Short mmCIF file of C-alpha atoms and ligand atoms in Angstrom, two decimals:
data_model
loop_
_atom_site.label_atom_id
_atom_site.label_comp_id
_atom_site.label_asym_id
_atom_site.label_seq_id
_atom_site.Cartn_x
_atom_site.Cartn_y
_atom_site.Cartn_z
CA UNK C 121 -16.21 -1.70 13.53
CA UNK C 122 -12.98 0.04 14.51
CA UNK C 123 -12.23 3.64 13.82
CA UNK C 124 -8.78 5.24 13.36
CA UNK C 125 -8.52 8.97 13.42
CA UNK C 126 -5.78 10.50 11.28
CA UNK C 127 -4.94 13.81 12.83
CA UNK C 128 -3.39 16.21 10.42
CA UNK C 129 -2.87 19.95 10.62
CA UNK C 130 -5.55 20.42 8.02
CA UNK C 131 -7.87 17.72 6.61
CA UNK C 132 -8.01 15.22 9.48
CA UNK C 133 -10.15 12.25 8.63
CA UNK C 134 -11.26 8.82 9.84
CA UNK C 135 -10.59 5.31 8.69
CA UNK C 136 -13.29 2.73 9.44
CA UNK C 137 -12.34 -0.93 9.46
CA UNK C 138 -14.79 -3.78 9.69
CA UNK C 139 -16.39 -6.62 7.92
CA UNK C 140 -19.58 -5.73 6.06
CA UNK C 141 -19.02 -2.03 6.38
CA UNK C 142 -19.75 -1.42 2.72
CA UNK C 143 -23.42 -1.52 3.69
CA UNK C 144 -22.96 1.53 5.83
CA UNK C 145 -21.03 3.77 3.45
CA UNK C 146 -24.14 5.78 2.54
CA UNK C 147 -24.90 6.65 6.14
CA UNK C 148 -21.30 7.57 6.78
CA UNK C 149 -21.31 9.94 3.81
CA UNK C 150 -24.49 11.56 4.94
CA UNK C 151 -22.98 12.08 8.44
CA UNK C 152 -20.13 13.98 6.73
CA UNK C 153 -22.73 16.29 5.12
CA UNK C 154 -22.64 14.80 1.68
CA UNK C 155 -25.87 14.71 -0.25
CA UNK C 156 -27.31 14.37 -3.75
CA UNK C 157 -25.01 13.11 -6.42
CA UNK C 158 -21.87 10.97 -5.83
CA UNK C 159 -19.52 9.33 -8.35
CA UNK C 160 -18.24 5.82 -7.95
CA UNK C 161 -14.97 5.06 -9.81
CA UNK C 162 -14.15 1.39 -9.99
CA UNK C 163 -13.23 -1.35 -12.43
CA UNK C 164 -15.49 -4.03 -14.06
CA UNK C 165 -14.22 -6.86 -11.86
CA UNK C 166 -14.69 -5.01 -8.53
CA UNK C 167 -17.94 -3.57 -9.68
CA UNK C 168 -19.32 -6.97 -10.54
CA UNK C 169 -18.28 -8.33 -7.11
CA UNK C 170 -19.05 -5.42 -4.83
CA UNK C 171 -20.61 -2.52 -6.78
CA UNK C 172 -24.15 -3.47 -5.96
CA UNK C 173 -23.50 -3.67 -2.21
CA UNK C 174 -22.17 -0.20 -2.28
CA UNK C 175 -24.94 1.09 -4.51
CA UNK C 176 -27.68 -0.29 -2.22
CA UNK C 177 -26.19 1.48 0.73
CA UNK C 178 -25.89 4.73 -1.13
CA UNK C 179 -29.44 4.56 -2.38
CA UNK C 180 -30.75 3.73 1.09
CA UNK C 181 -29.09 6.88 2.36
CA UNK C 182 -30.78 8.96 -0.33
CA UNK C 183 -27.67 9.41 -2.40
CA UNK C 184 -27.63 9.19 -6.20
CA UNK C 185 -24.62 7.32 -7.56
CA UNK C 186 -23.19 7.71 -11.07
CA UNK C 187 -20.77 4.90 -12.09
CA UNK C 188 -17.49 5.27 -13.93
CA UNK C 189 -15.60 2.14 -14.88
CA UNK C 190 -11.89 2.03 -15.70
CA UNK C 191 -10.43 -1.15 -17.28
CA UNK C 192 -8.58 -3.36 -14.82
CA UNK C 193 -4.81 -3.10 -14.74
CA UNK C 194 -1.76 -1.05 -13.73
CA UNK C 195 -1.39 0.20 -17.29
CA UNK C 196 -4.59 2.26 -16.87
CA UNK C 197 -3.03 4.23 -14.01
CA UNK C 198 -2.06 6.82 -16.64
CA UNK C 199 -2.55 10.49 -17.58
CA UNK C 200 -4.55 9.35 -20.58
CA UNK C 201 -6.94 7.51 -18.35
CA UNK C 202 -7.08 10.48 -15.99
CA UNK C 203 -7.96 12.62 -19.04
CA UNK C 204 -10.89 10.29 -19.81
CA UNK C 205 -12.07 10.52 -16.24
CA UNK C 206 -12.11 14.33 -16.44
CA UNK C 207 -14.31 14.14 -19.50
CA UNK C 208 -16.65 11.64 -17.84
CA UNK C 209 -16.83 13.72 -14.71
CA UNK C 210 -17.79 16.76 -16.65
CA UNK C 211 -20.32 14.82 -18.71
CA UNK C 212 -21.98 13.67 -15.47
CA UNK C 213 -21.80 17.32 -14.41
CA UNK C 214 -19.75 16.60 -11.32
CA UNK C 215 -19.31 19.80 -9.34
CA UNK C 216 -16.76 20.94 -6.80
CA UNK C 217 -18.80 19.46 -3.99
CA UNK C 218 -19.54 16.12 -5.73
CA UNK C 219 -17.73 13.29 -3.88
CA UNK C 220 -15.65 10.81 -5.78
CA UNK C 221 -15.68 7.26 -4.25
CA UNK C 222 -12.72 5.11 -5.25
CA UNK C 223 -13.90 1.46 -5.00
CA UNK C 224 -11.10 -0.99 -5.68
CA UNK C 225 -7.42 -1.76 -5.16
CA UNK C 226 -4.46 0.53 -5.16
CA UNK C 227 -4.66 1.18 -8.91
CA UNK C 228 -8.21 2.62 -8.63
CA UNK C 229 -7.36 4.43 -5.42
CA UNK C 230 -4.30 6.17 -6.92
CA UNK C 231 -5.94 6.99 -10.28
CA UNK C 232 -9.35 8.08 -8.94
CA UNK C 233 -7.56 9.92 -6.16
CA UNK C 234 -5.37 11.71 -8.65
CA UNK C 235 -8.41 12.70 -10.74
CA UNK C 236 -10.28 13.84 -7.59
CA UNK C 237 -7.29 15.90 -6.52
CA UNK C 238 -7.10 17.76 -9.82
CA UNK C 239 -10.58 17.91 -11.25
CA UNK C 240 -11.84 21.46 -10.57
CA UNK C 241 -8.77 21.84 -8.29
CA UNK C 242 -10.03 19.11 -6.02
CA UNK C 243 -13.32 17.45 -5.18
CA UNK C 244 -14.09 15.38 -2.04
CA UNK C 245 -12.52 11.92 -2.12
CA UNK C 246 -13.59 8.83 -0.30
CA UNK C 247 -11.36 5.68 -0.43
CA UNK C 248 -13.06 2.33 -0.36
CA UNK C 249 -10.09 -0.08 -0.64
CA UNK C 250 -10.94 -3.66 -1.64
CA UNK C 251 -7.48 -5.33 -1.68
CA UNK C 252 -5.39 -6.07 1.33
CA UNK C 253 -2.59 -3.84 -0.03
CA UNK C 254 -4.99 -0.95 -0.60
CA UNK C 255 -6.47 -1.40 2.87
CA UNK C 256 -3.24 -1.49 4.81
CA UNK C 257 -1.09 0.71 2.65
CA UNK C 258 -2.16 2.78 -0.38
CA UNK C 259 -5.51 4.20 0.93
CA UNK C 260 -3.87 5.77 3.97
CA UNK C 261 -1.49 8.62 3.57
CA UNK C 262 -2.88 10.69 0.81
CA UNK C 263 -0.38 9.89 -1.92
CA UNK C 264 -2.14 9.80 -5.28
CA UNK C 265 -0.43 9.47 -8.60
CA UNK C 266 -0.32 8.09 -12.09
CA UNK C 267 2.50 6.40 -13.98
CA UNK C 268 4.16 7.99 -17.02
CA UNK C 269 6.25 6.24 -19.61
CA UNK C 270 8.32 3.75 -17.76
CA UNK C 271 8.22 5.71 -14.57
CA UNK C 272 5.91 4.62 -11.75
CA UNK C 273 3.96 7.11 -9.71
CA UNK C 274 5.94 9.95 -11.25
CA UNK C 275 3.04 12.45 -11.58
CA UNK C 276 1.06 12.94 -8.47
CA UNK C 277 0.34 14.93 -5.34
CA UNK C 278 -0.66 14.57 -1.73
CA UNK C 279 -4.47 14.63 -1.39
CA UNK C 280 -6.12 13.40 1.80
CA UNK C 281 -9.50 11.68 1.55
CA UNK C 282 -12.49 12.76 3.58
CA UNK C 283 -12.98 9.20 4.75
CA UNK C 284 -11.55 5.69 4.25
CA UNK C 285 -13.79 2.65 4.54
CA UNK C 286 -11.93 -0.67 4.65
CA UNK C 287 -14.51 -3.44 4.51
CA UNK C 288 -12.46 -6.54 5.37
CA UNK C 289 -15.31 -8.67 4.02
CA UNK C 290 -14.44 -7.68 0.50
CA UNK C 291 -11.17 -9.53 0.77
CA UNK C 292 -13.10 -12.83 0.59
CA UNK C 293 -13.12 -12.59 -3.17
CA UNK C 294 -9.48 -11.60 -3.56
CA UNK C 295 -7.12 -13.93 -5.39
CA UNK C 296 -4.61 -15.61 -3.02
CA UNK C 297 -1.69 -14.06 -4.87
CA UNK C 298 -3.17 -10.58 -4.30
CA UNK C 299 -3.71 -11.38 -0.64
CA UNK C 300 -0.02 -12.34 -0.31
CA UNK C 301 0.91 -9.09 -1.98
CA UNK C 302 -0.71 -7.14 0.78
CA UNK C 303 0.44 -9.48 3.52
CA UNK C 304 4.08 -8.57 2.78
CA UNK C 305 3.25 -4.97 3.73
CA UNK C 306 1.39 -6.13 6.90
CA UNK C 307 4.47 -8.15 7.95
CA UNK C 308 6.59 -5.12 7.16
CA UNK C 309 4.54 -2.90 9.42
CA UNK C 310 4.99 -5.36 12.29
CA UNK C 311 8.72 -5.73 11.59
CA UNK C 312 9.44 -1.98 11.56
CA UNK C 313 7.29 -0.65 14.31
CA UNK C 314 5.10 -3.16 16.12
CA UNK C 315 6.53 -6.14 17.87
CA UNK C 316 3.09 -7.17 19.15
CA UNK C 317 1.64 -7.21 15.68
CA UNK C 318 4.53 -9.32 14.53
CA UNK C 319 4.05 -11.81 17.35
CA UNK C 320 0.36 -11.96 16.63
CA UNK C 321 1.11 -12.76 12.95
CA UNK C 322 3.69 -15.37 14.00
CA UNK C 323 1.10 -17.16 16.20
CA UNK C 324 -1.88 -16.67 13.93
CA UNK C 325 -0.57 -17.33 10.46
CA UNK C 326 -3.06 -20.14 9.90
CA UNK C 327 -5.98 -17.96 11.04
CA UNK C 328 -4.76 -15.32 8.68
CA UNK C 329 -4.58 -17.63 5.69
CA UNK C 330 -8.03 -19.03 6.38
CA UNK C 331 -9.35 -15.47 6.47
CA UNK C 332 -10.60 -15.73 10.06
CA UNK C 333 -12.79 -12.63 10.22
CA UNK C 334 -11.92 -11.39 13.71
CA UNK C 335 -8.25 -12.01 13.27
CA UNK C 336 -8.10 -10.35 9.94
CA UNK C 337 -9.97 -7.35 11.16
CA UNK C 338 -7.61 -6.95 14.10
CA UNK C 339 -4.46 -7.37 12.04
CA UNK C 340 -5.63 -4.94 9.34
CA UNK C 341 -6.66 -2.45 11.98
CA UNK C 342 -3.28 -2.52 13.63
CA UNK C 343 -1.48 -2.36 10.39
CA UNK C 344 -3.41 0.74 9.36
CA UNK C 345 -2.69 2.30 12.78
CA UNK C 346 0.98 2.02 12.16
CA UNK C 347 0.82 3.66 8.77
CA UNK C 348 -1.56 6.35 10.04
CA UNK C 349 0.75 7.18 13.02
CA UNK C 350 3.69 7.72 10.73
CA UNK C 351 1.67 9.77 8.26
CA UNK C 352 0.52 11.99 11.07
CA UNK C 353 4.11 12.74 12.00
CA UNK C 354 5.38 13.17 8.48
CA UNK C 355 2.47 13.87 6.13
CA UNK C 356 4.62 15.12 3.27
CA UNK C 357 7.20 12.34 3.39
CA UNK C 358 10.26 14.40 4.35
CA UNK C 359 11.96 12.06 6.74
CA UNK C 360 10.28 9.68 9.25
CA UNK C 361 7.94 8.26 6.65
CA UNK C 362 11.01 6.68 5.04
CA UNK C 363 10.86 3.81 7.53
CA UNK C 364 7.85 2.56 5.66
CA UNK C 365 10.23 1.90 2.85
CA UNK C 366 11.81 -0.96 4.79
CA UNK C 367 12.60 -3.75 2.31
CA UNK C 368 11.67 -1.46 -0.59
CA UNK C 369 15.11 -0.23 -1.72
CA UNK C 370 16.09 -3.76 -2.70
CA UNK C 371 12.47 -4.76 -3.33
CA UNK C 372 11.85 -2.06 -5.97
CA UNK C 373 15.11 -2.84 -7.74
CA UNK C 374 14.26 -6.55 -7.87
CA UNK C 375 10.78 -5.75 -9.14
CA UNK C 376 12.12 -3.54 -11.89
CA UNK C 377 14.98 -5.75 -12.92
CA UNK C 378 12.56 -8.77 -13.19
CA UNK C 379 10.53 -6.55 -15.56
CA UNK C 380 7.71 -6.75 -13.03
CA UNK C 381 7.48 -10.54 -13.33
CA UNK C 382 8.19 -10.62 -9.60
CA UNK C 383 5.21 -9.03 -7.94
CA UNK C 384 5.62 -6.02 -5.57
CA UNK C 385 4.81 -8.05 -2.40
CA UNK C 386 7.22 -10.85 -3.32
CA UNK C 387 9.94 -8.40 -4.15
CA UNK C 388 9.37 -6.55 -0.87
CA UNK C 389 9.60 -9.90 0.99
CA UNK C 390 12.99 -10.47 -0.53
CA UNK C 391 13.92 -6.86 0.29
CA UNK C 392 12.86 -7.43 3.91
CA UNK C 393 15.13 -10.48 4.08
CA UNK C 394 18.02 -8.47 2.51
CA UNK C 395 17.58 -5.55 4.96
CA UNK C 396 17.51 -7.99 7.89
CA UNK C 397 20.68 -9.70 6.78
CA UNK C 398 22.45 -6.36 6.21
CA UNK C 399 21.35 -5.18 9.69
CA UNK C 400 22.69 -8.43 11.19
CA UNK C 401 26.04 -8.21 9.38
CA UNK C 402 26.51 -4.68 10.51
CA UNK C 403 26.16 -5.99 14.10
CA UNK C 404 22.88 -4.18 14.71
CA UNK C 405 20.21 -6.93 14.58
CA UNK C 406 20.40 -10.11 16.65
CA UNK C 407 20.58 -13.28 14.50
CA UNK C 408 17.55 -14.75 16.29
CA UNK C 409 15.39 -11.83 15.21
CA UNK C 410 16.61 -12.03 11.66
CA UNK C 411 15.75 -15.74 11.57
CA UNK C 412 12.30 -15.18 13.04
CA UNK C 413 11.48 -12.67 10.27
CA UNK C 414 12.63 -15.02 7.55
CA UNK C 415 10.62 -17.89 9.02
CA UNK C 416 7.56 -15.72 9.25
CA UNK C 417 7.80 -14.77 5.56
CA UNK C 418 8.31 -18.34 4.53
CA UNK C 419 5.32 -19.54 6.61
CA UNK C 420 3.23 -16.86 4.95
CA UNK C 421 4.18 -18.26 1.58
CA UNK C 422 6.35 -15.34 0.54
CA UNK C 423 9.74 -15.81 -1.14
CA UNK C 424 12.98 -15.21 0.78
CA UNK C 425 15.31 -15.79 -2.17
CA UNK C 426 15.36 -14.98 -5.88
CA UNK C 427 16.88 -16.51 -9.04
CA UNK C 428 17.64 -15.56 -12.64
CA UNK C 429 18.40 -11.97 -11.86
CA UNK C 430 21.72 -10.22 -12.32
CA UNK C 431 22.98 -8.81 -8.98
CA UNK C 432 24.92 -5.96 -10.67
CA UNK C 433 21.78 -4.85 -12.46
CA UNK C 434 19.92 -4.79 -9.17
CA UNK C 435 22.77 -2.70 -7.69
CA UNK C 436 22.60 -0.30 -10.68
CA UNK C 437 18.87 0.03 -10.26
CA UNK C 438 19.34 1.07 -6.64
CA UNK C 439 21.65 3.81 -7.81
CA UNK C 440 24.95 2.12 -7.01
CA UNK C 441 26.41 2.49 -10.48
CA UNK C 442 29.96 1.64 -11.14
CA UNK C 443 31.22 5.17 -10.48
CA UNK C 444 29.34 5.34 -7.21
CA UNK C 445 30.41 2.02 -5.82
CA UNK C 446 31.82 3.62 -2.67
CA UNK C 447 28.86 5.97 -2.45
CA UNK C 448 26.34 5.64 0.37
CA UNK C 449 22.60 5.57 -0.03
CA UNK C 450 19.78 5.99 2.52
CA UNK C 451 18.75 2.61 3.76
CA UNK C 452 16.23 1.50 6.39
CA UNK C 453 17.78 -0.92 8.87
CA UNK C 454 16.52 -2.84 11.87
CA UNK C 455 17.74 -2.80 15.44
CA UNK C 456 15.23 -5.40 16.51
CA UNK C 457 11.73 -6.48 15.60
CA UNK C 458 9.62 -3.37 15.86
CA UNK C 459 12.60 -1.01 15.72
CA UNK C 460 13.52 0.31 12.33
CA UNK C 461 15.69 3.34 11.71
CA UNK C 462 17.18 5.24 8.80
CA UNK C 463 20.90 4.92 8.06
CA UNK C 464 23.28 6.17 5.46
CA UNK C 465 26.11 4.00 6.66
CA UNK C 466 25.33 0.93 4.53
CA UNK C 467 28.15 0.07 2.10
CA UNK C 468 27.30 -1.04 -1.38
CA UNK C 469 29.74 -3.93 -0.97
CA UNK C 470 27.72 -5.35 1.93
CA UNK C 471 24.47 -5.03 -0.06
CA UNK C 472 26.01 -6.81 -2.98
CA UNK C 473 27.37 -9.57 -0.70
CA UNK C 474 23.90 -10.09 0.86
CA UNK C 475 22.21 -10.15 -2.58
CA UNK C 476 24.62 -12.88 -3.66
CA UNK C 477 23.63 -14.93 -0.62
CA UNK C 478 19.95 -14.69 -1.66
CA UNK C 479 20.32 -16.21 -5.14
N1 LIG G 796 -0.68 5.61 -2.78
C1 LIG G 796 0.15 4.87 -2.12
O1 LIG G 796 0.63 5.30 -1.06
C2 LIG G 796 0.52 3.52 -2.62
C3 LIG G 796 1.13 2.62 -1.75
C4 LIG G 796 1.38 1.32 -2.21
C5 LIG G 796 1.04 0.96 -3.49
N2 LIG G 796 0.39 1.88 -4.31
C6 LIG G 796 -0.07 1.48 -5.65
O2 LIG G 796 -1.11 0.56 -5.55
C7 LIG G 796 -1.12 -0.24 -6.78
C8 LIG G 796 -1.28 -1.71 -6.45
O3 LIG G 796 -2.49 -1.94 -5.75
P1 LIG G 796 -3.13 -3.34 -5.61
O4 LIG G 796 -2.08 -4.28 -5.20
O5 LIG G 796 -4.33 -3.21 -4.83
O6 LIG G 796 -3.47 -3.76 -7.13
P2 LIG G 796 -4.82 -3.58 -8.06
O7 LIG G 796 -5.48 -2.33 -7.73
O8 LIG G 796 -4.36 -3.72 -9.46
O9 LIG G 796 -5.70 -4.80 -7.61
C9 LIG G 796 -5.20 -6.13 -7.82
C10 LIG G 796 -6.27 -6.94 -8.55
O10 LIG G 796 -7.27 -7.30 -7.63
C11 LIG G 796 -8.54 -7.02 -8.19
N3 LIG G 796 -9.43 -6.73 -7.03
C12 LIG G 796 -9.59 -5.63 -6.30
N4 LIG G 796 -10.41 -5.84 -5.32
C13 LIG G 796 -10.82 -7.11 -5.37
C14 LIG G 796 -11.71 -7.92 -4.58
N5 LIG G 796 -12.23 -7.49 -3.44
N6 LIG G 796 -11.94 -9.15 -5.00
C15 LIG G 796 -11.37 -9.67 -6.12
N7 LIG G 796 -10.51 -8.95 -6.87
C16 LIG G 796 -10.24 -7.66 -6.50
C17 LIG G 796 -8.31 -5.84 -9.08
O11 LIG G 796 -9.34 -5.69 -10.05
C18 LIG G 796 -6.93 -6.24 -9.69
O12 LIG G 796 -7.15 -7.15 -10.75
C19 LIG G 796 0.12 0.16 -7.54
O13 LIG G 796 -0.23 0.97 -8.57
C20 LIG G 796 0.94 0.87 -6.55
O14 LIG G 796 1.79 1.88 -7.14
C21 LIG G 796 0.10 3.14 -3.85
ZN1 LIG G 797 5.09 -1.57 -0.89
#
């Protein structure tokens, strides 16, 4: 088991990464001084697969768990569902000291985290991420939110957990398409800030796809370290944390214009390609580095092109509407593998040109 300490001005906490760690959650909670009642928020699928493992460990540590299930799906990351959670929490008589354990992917983490942040002005939160995306991305950083109307993550806050436990063993039951979704973020972390991680992924792509336990643990650990380091420096997302958005400006736009038929990780992969090409055309990124990144994504099984989407709609979605065609937007660029930086020098014309290359 590896431990990452997230040092913040207030509310520092630890992230534990390791296979089989679900069995030790109870002990870890007791070490933090938690006792008596705890609430587990999860969905039926994850509960069926992993709920009992968690429950056994809680019971063994003398904790009494109450279960709340939320239906599976992004559409339940809503204010309405948060409202139901408040009712259930009060029915169970959750108090201000009663910990909420979010067991699941990013949807559960964001929703249960949002409820924990707001119920009684905040109750202790423990994140137990069970998707690759949630382990390497959403469970670190303290962003919790729900969607509203057509707007994603529009109502939320920053709320740091007391503890994050990433049991890499839970990924064994994850659908391959969900694994790829998280892998795009892992590759992104290597590309923007960790050349060694990128090289390790390049060499070990087969180990990764066969879910080699040691390899997976190491890669997830390093990926979380990168996110944690940035969060430490910019907890409230006022500057530096923007580099985590590498590939996401174009990625989000593609995701939205496709009506979410293109999944987040796939859209981000295309966005990573676009940002690399833009960086190269601006004379910043060497061609060989750009090619290595594209090859890596392809070997991983992620897309590097798209089809059936209107480039001008993607441009609009990024905020380059017709009136603003000469306007500049913040964009994360790459100097080399492991060296991302923020620029407002990217011209919309160049973005459009690169998007047309990628059809
Ligand atoms: N808070 C943040 O900083 C942040 C960052 C990135 C993404 N997000 C959010 O994360 C969400 C996406 O998260 P996600 O990709 O984990 O999706 P998800 O939570 O919907 O999980 C994907 C699917 O995998 C299932 N699942 C979860 N764990 C499993 C397991 N171990 N075995 C088998 N199936 C399992 C889920 O039930 C679901 O059907 C989005 O809402 C996004 O906005 C938040
Ligand atoms: Zn992302």
